[in-house]
Amino acid sequence: MRRIRILVAYDGTDYCGWQIQPNGITIEEVLNDKLSKLTGEDIHVIGASRTDSGVHALGNVAVFDTESPIPPDRMAYALNQKLSEDIVVVRSEEVPLDWHPRYQKQVTKTYEYHIYNAAFPNPLKRRYSAFVSFPMDIEKMRKGAFFLVGEHDFVSFCNVRTNVEDTVRRIDGIEIDKKGEDITIRVTGNGFLYNMVRIIAGTLIRVGRGFYTPEKVKEILDAKERTKAGVTAPPEGLVLVEIKYGCQGLEGRE
């Protein structure tokens, strides 16, 4: 028996998220099915991040156990032959049997939230960006984001349906860049609560549009009340870019 770690990229538009659920097809379900057919075994992958419906990834990480004779580094090539074009295994490798993608001492995740900021929508951007038609002040968004960096209780930026008891997380950095009509909010931290990045994005959008002052972000953080923050931004703008374990990077892109 061997444990294989895979790096997975996907367009989440047509999927109900990562985790198997009864109301639609998911990334986990597809991987289980294709791997089981490939190996002739009953395969169940374990993912590092259970992304929501419609959310994309360049570098999600998962593991599965197999007795297949396929070499670990060739598993990605074999599996991609069975997957549709919107799911790609970028890399495959063997890891110790006790290695778990969600229970490591040092984990850093990076997400990007993409916004298309123009007078009219761009149909080529609709699957991968949230559309905002009103002007946005990037400098104010950056000032507001500053208050979120560090270790805080992020319960104000968490979906009320979350079932975790500890809502303290650490954000190492938030970068906000604008190129033409495209705005990217890049958030890196040690872990994220349910809908946390999308709520941060929704709140910073309100700062950018002038509904909130940058200082309002600190008030929301200190309030520890979900209703004080902005709306949850749409899922299509969110991408899980990479997950790093210690000093080892498992990037989905160079």
Short mmCIF file of C-alpha atoms in Angstrom, two decimals:
data_model
loop_
_atom_site.label_atom_id
_atom_site.label_comp_id
_atom_site.label_asym_id
_atom_site.label_seq_id
_atom_site.Cartn_x
_atom_site.Cartn_y
_atom_site.Cartn_z
CA MET A 1 0.00 0.00 0.00
CA ARG A 2 1.27 3.46 -0.93
CA ARG A 3 -0.06 6.96 -0.30
CA ILE A 4 -0.04 9.23 -3.34
CA ARG A 5 -0.25 13.00 -3.08
CA ILE A 6 -1.71 14.90 -6.02
CA LEU A 7 -1.81 18.58 -6.86
CA VAL A 8 -5.15 19.40 -8.48
CA ALA A 9 -6.26 22.38 -10.56
CA TYR A 10 -9.88 22.86 -11.60
CA ASP A 11 -12.50 25.18 -12.98
CA GLY A 12 -15.19 24.91 -10.32
CA THR A 13 -17.99 26.53 -12.35
CA ASP A 14 -19.90 23.33 -13.08
CA TYR A 15 -19.27 21.62 -9.73
CA CYS A 16 -20.92 21.80 -6.32
CA GLY A 17 -17.58 22.31 -4.61
CA TRP A 18 -14.97 19.80 -3.54
CA GLN A 19 -16.73 17.68 -0.94
CA ILE A 20 -19.18 14.94 -1.91
CA GLN A 21 -22.81 15.94 -1.37
CA PRO A 22 -26.19 14.67 -2.51
CA ASN A 23 -27.34 17.65 -4.57
CA GLY A 24 -24.77 17.67 -7.37
CA ILE A 25 -21.47 16.49 -8.78
CA THR A 26 -18.27 17.49 -6.94
CA ILE A 27 -14.51 17.44 -7.58
CA GLU A 28 -13.96 14.79 -4.90
CA GLU A 29 -16.64 12.57 -6.42
CA VAL A 30 -15.10 12.77 -9.89
CA LEU A 31 -11.58 12.01 -8.61
CA ASN A 32 -12.84 9.02 -6.60
CA ASP A 33 -14.66 7.65 -9.63
CA LYS A 34 -11.81 8.08 -12.11
CA LEU A 35 -9.14 6.80 -9.72
CA SER A 36 -11.24 3.75 -8.85
CA LYS A 37 -11.63 2.94 -12.55
CA LEU A 38 -7.94 3.53 -13.18
CA THR A 39 -6.68 1.33 -10.35
CA GLY A 40 -9.50 -1.20 -10.00
CA GLU A 41 -9.69 -0.30 -6.30
CA ASP A 42 -12.22 1.56 -4.15
CA ILE A 43 -10.42 4.91 -3.91
CA HIS A 44 -11.38 7.78 -1.61
CA VAL A 45 -9.30 10.95 -1.85
CA ILE A 46 -8.69 13.26 1.12
CA GLY A 47 -8.46 16.93 0.17
CA ALA A 48 -6.61 19.75 1.88
CA SER A 49 -9.23 22.41 1.13
CA ARG A 50 -12.94 21.74 0.65
CA THR A 51 -13.65 24.60 -1.73
CA ASP A 52 -17.25 25.77 -2.14
CA SER A 53 -19.56 25.44 -5.12
CA GLY A 54 -18.28 27.47 -8.07
CA VAL A 55 -14.84 28.16 -6.54
CA HIS A 56 -11.73 27.40 -8.60
CA ALA A 57 -8.26 26.06 -7.75
CA LEU A 58 -4.78 26.10 -9.21
CA GLY A 59 -3.21 24.16 -6.37
CA ASN A 60 -5.48 22.09 -4.15
CA VAL A 61 -3.78 19.10 -2.54
CA ALA A 62 -5.18 15.61 -1.96
CA VAL A 63 -3.98 12.13 -1.07
CA PHE A 64 -5.22 8.59 -1.66
CA ASP A 65 -4.02 5.09 -0.84
CA THR A 66 -3.46 2.47 -3.53
CA GLU A 67 -1.74 -0.80 -4.33
CA SER A 68 -1.61 0.07 -8.03
CA PRO A 69 1.71 -0.65 -9.80
CA ILE A 70 1.49 2.67 -11.67
CA PRO A 71 4.61 4.70 -10.69
CA PRO A 72 3.64 7.61 -8.40
CA ASP A 73 5.03 10.27 -10.72
CA ARG A 74 3.12 8.77 -13.67
CA MET A 75 -0.20 8.65 -11.85
CA ALA A 76 -0.96 12.25 -12.91
CA TYR A 77 -0.52 11.38 -16.59
CA ALA A 78 -2.68 8.27 -16.33
CA LEU A 79 -5.43 10.02 -14.38
CA ASN A 80 -5.57 13.04 -16.70
CA GLN A 81 -6.43 10.69 -19.55
CA LYS A 82 -9.71 9.93 -17.78
CA LEU A 83 -10.56 13.41 -16.46
CA SER A 84 -12.48 16.11 -18.32
CA GLU A 85 -10.69 19.29 -19.34
CA ASP A 86 -11.90 21.28 -16.32
CA ILE A 87 -9.99 19.10 -13.81
CA VAL A 88 -6.24 18.54 -14.18
CA VAL A 89 -3.78 16.73 -11.90
CA VAL A 90 -0.69 18.91 -12.09
CA ARG A 91 1.62 16.60 -10.13
CA SER A 92 1.64 13.24 -8.36
CA GLU A 93 4.16 11.81 -5.90
CA GLU A 94 4.47 9.27 -3.11
CA VAL A 95 4.39 10.44 0.54
CA PRO A 96 4.51 8.54 3.86
CA LEU A 97 1.36 6.57 4.69
CA ASP A 98 0.62 8.81 7.68
CA TRP A 99 0.93 12.09 5.74
CA HIS A 100 -2.38 14.01 5.88
CA PRO A 101 -3.06 17.19 3.83
CA ARG A 102 -5.11 18.87 6.59
CA TYR A 103 -3.08 17.95 9.67
CA GLN A 104 0.40 19.36 9.24
CA LYS A 105 2.23 21.67 11.65
CA GLN A 106 3.10 24.40 9.17
CA VAL A 107 0.53 25.16 6.49
CA THR A 108 0.20 28.33 4.43
CA LYS A 109 -2.64 28.86 1.96
CA THR A 110 -2.98 31.56 -0.65
CA TYR A 111 -6.24 32.59 -2.25
CA GLU A 112 -6.95 35.21 -4.88
CA TYR A 113 -10.23 37.01 -5.38
CA HIS A 114 -10.69 38.48 -8.85
CA ILE A 115 -12.89 41.47 -9.66
CA TYR A 116 -13.74 42.87 -13.08
CA ASN A 117 -14.30 46.59 -12.51
CA ALA A 118 -15.78 48.25 -15.58
CA ALA A 119 -18.92 50.02 -16.76
CA PHE A 120 -20.22 46.87 -18.46
CA PRO A 121 -19.63 43.12 -17.92
CA ASN A 122 -17.15 41.18 -20.03
CA PRO A 123 -18.63 37.80 -21.03
CA LEU A 124 -15.14 36.28 -21.14
CA LYS A 125 -14.59 37.21 -17.48
CA ARG A 126 -17.91 36.02 -16.06
CA ARG A 127 -16.73 32.56 -14.99
CA TYR A 128 -13.63 33.78 -13.15
CA SER A 129 -14.34 37.27 -11.79
CA ALA A 130 -16.98 39.12 -9.82
CA PHE A 131 -18.34 42.10 -11.74
CA VAL A 132 -18.44 45.55 -10.09
CA SER A 133 -19.62 48.44 -12.28
CA PHE A 134 -18.94 51.31 -9.87
CA PRO A 135 -15.51 52.98 -9.45
CA MET A 136 -13.38 51.56 -6.63
CA ASP A 137 -10.66 53.25 -4.58
CA ILE A 138 -7.78 50.75 -4.41
CA GLU A 139 -5.78 52.74 -1.87
CA LYS A 140 -8.68 52.76 0.57
CA MET A 141 -9.08 49.01 0.08
CA ARG A 142 -5.41 48.51 0.92
CA LYS A 143 -5.75 50.62 4.06
CA GLY A 144 -8.77 48.61 5.14
CA ALA A 145 -6.98 45.31 4.44
CA PHE A 146 -4.11 46.37 6.72
CA PHE A 147 -6.31 45.88 9.79
CA LEU A 148 -6.84 42.21 8.92
CA VAL A 149 -3.17 41.24 8.81
CA GLY A 150 -1.97 39.30 11.85
CA GLU A 151 -3.62 36.83 14.21
CA HIS A 152 -7.23 37.72 15.02
CA ASP A 153 -10.60 36.24 15.84
CA PHE A 154 -12.24 36.31 12.41
CA VAL A 155 -15.73 35.33 13.52
CA SER A 156 -17.09 38.52 11.88
CA PHE A 157 -15.75 37.19 8.57
CA CYS A 158 -17.14 33.69 8.89
CA ASN A 159 -20.38 32.16 7.65
CA VAL A 160 -22.73 31.66 10.60
CA ARG A 161 -23.16 28.00 9.59
CA THR A 162 -19.55 27.13 10.36
CA ASN A 163 -19.13 24.34 12.88
CA VAL A 164 -15.65 25.18 14.19
CA GLU A 165 -15.16 26.32 17.79
CA ASP A 166 -11.85 28.16 17.27
CA THR A 167 -12.28 31.11 14.92
CA VAL A 168 -8.79 32.55 15.43
CA ARG A 169 -6.68 32.57 12.27
CA ARG A 170 -3.51 34.29 11.08
CA ILE A 171 -3.32 36.34 7.90
CA ASP A 172 0.26 36.87 6.78
CA GLY A 173 -0.50 39.36 4.06
CA ILE A 174 -3.13 40.89 1.79
CA GLU A 175 -2.09 42.38 -1.54
CA ILE A 176 -4.50 44.33 -3.72
CA ASP A 177 -3.46 45.05 -7.30
CA LYS A 178 -5.22 46.69 -10.23
CA LYS A 179 -4.26 46.19 -13.87
CA GLY A 180 -6.61 47.94 -16.23
CA GLU A 181 -10.09 46.79 -15.30
CA ASP A 182 -8.92 43.75 -13.33
CA ILE A 183 -8.54 43.90 -9.54
CA THR A 184 -6.94 41.05 -7.59
CA ILE A 185 -7.13 40.60 -3.81
CA ARG A 186 -4.43 38.08 -2.79
CA VAL A 187 -4.72 36.71 0.76
CA THR A 188 -2.16 34.44 2.44
CA GLY A 189 -2.60 32.85 5.87
CA ASN A 190 -2.40 29.72 7.96
CA GLY A 191 -6.02 28.77 7.41
CA PHE A 192 -9.41 30.17 6.56
CA LEU A 193 -12.91 29.83 7.97
CA TYR A 194 -15.99 28.96 5.92
CA ASN A 195 -16.51 31.77 3.34
CA MET A 196 -13.84 33.88 5.09
CA VAL A 197 -12.00 35.08 1.97
CA ARG A 198 -15.26 35.83 0.14
CA ILE A 199 -16.55 37.86 3.11
CA ILE A 200 -13.24 39.73 3.29
CA ALA A 201 -13.57 40.45 -0.43
CA GLY A 202 -17.18 41.59 -0.03
CA THR A 203 -16.17 43.91 2.81
CA LEU A 204 -13.21 45.41 0.93
CA ILE A 205 -15.41 45.97 -2.10
CA ARG A 206 -17.67 48.10 0.10
CA VAL A 207 -14.59 50.02 1.26
CA GLY A 208 -13.54 50.54 -2.35
CA ARG A 209 -16.98 51.83 -3.30
CA GLY A 210 -17.04 54.26 -0.36
CA PHE A 211 -19.76 52.62 1.74
CA TYR A 212 -17.21 51.82 4.49
CA THR A 213 -14.17 53.78 5.62
CA PRO A 214 -10.93 51.78 5.89
CA GLU A 215 -11.21 52.08 9.69
CA LYS A 216 -14.61 50.38 9.52
CA VAL A 217 -12.80 47.12 8.79
CA LYS A 218 -11.19 47.21 12.26
CA GLU A 219 -14.58 47.95 13.83
CA ILE A 220 -16.05 44.92 12.06
CA LEU A 221 -13.16 42.73 13.21
CA ASP A 222 -13.52 43.88 16.82
CA ALA A 223 -17.32 43.50 16.79
CA LYS A 224 -17.08 39.69 16.39
CA GLU A 225 -20.45 39.70 14.68
CA ARG A 226 -21.04 38.42 11.13
CA THR A 227 -23.84 40.90 10.40
CA LYS A 228 -21.41 43.82 10.73
CA ALA A 229 -19.30 42.75 7.73
CA GLY A 230 -20.03 43.05 4.02
CA VAL A 231 -21.87 40.50 1.93
CA THR A 232 -20.27 37.23 0.86
CA ALA A 233 -18.76 37.95 -2.56
CA PRO A 234 -19.76 35.59 -5.43
CA PRO A 235 -17.87 32.29 -5.68
CA GLU A 236 -16.69 32.66 -9.28
CA GLY A 237 -14.08 35.25 -8.29
CA LEU A 238 -12.27 32.98 -5.83
CA VAL A 239 -9.23 30.82 -6.65
CA LEU A 240 -7.20 28.63 -4.31
CA VAL A 241 -3.76 29.44 -5.70
CA GLU A 242 -1.39 27.35 -3.59
CA ILE A 243 -0.81 25.46 -0.37
CA LYS A 244 2.63 25.28 1.24
CA TYR A 245 3.72 22.84 3.92
CA GLY A 246 6.67 24.21 5.88
CA CYS A 247 9.28 25.31 3.37
CA GLN A 248 7.96 22.91 0.72
CA GLY A 249 5.86 24.52 -1.94
CA LEU A 250 3.14 22.68 -3.83
CA GLU A 251 2.32 25.49 -6.16
CA GLY A 252 -0.19 25.09 -8.91
CA ARG A 253 1.83 27.39 -11.14
CA GLU A 254 5.41 28.53 -11.52
#
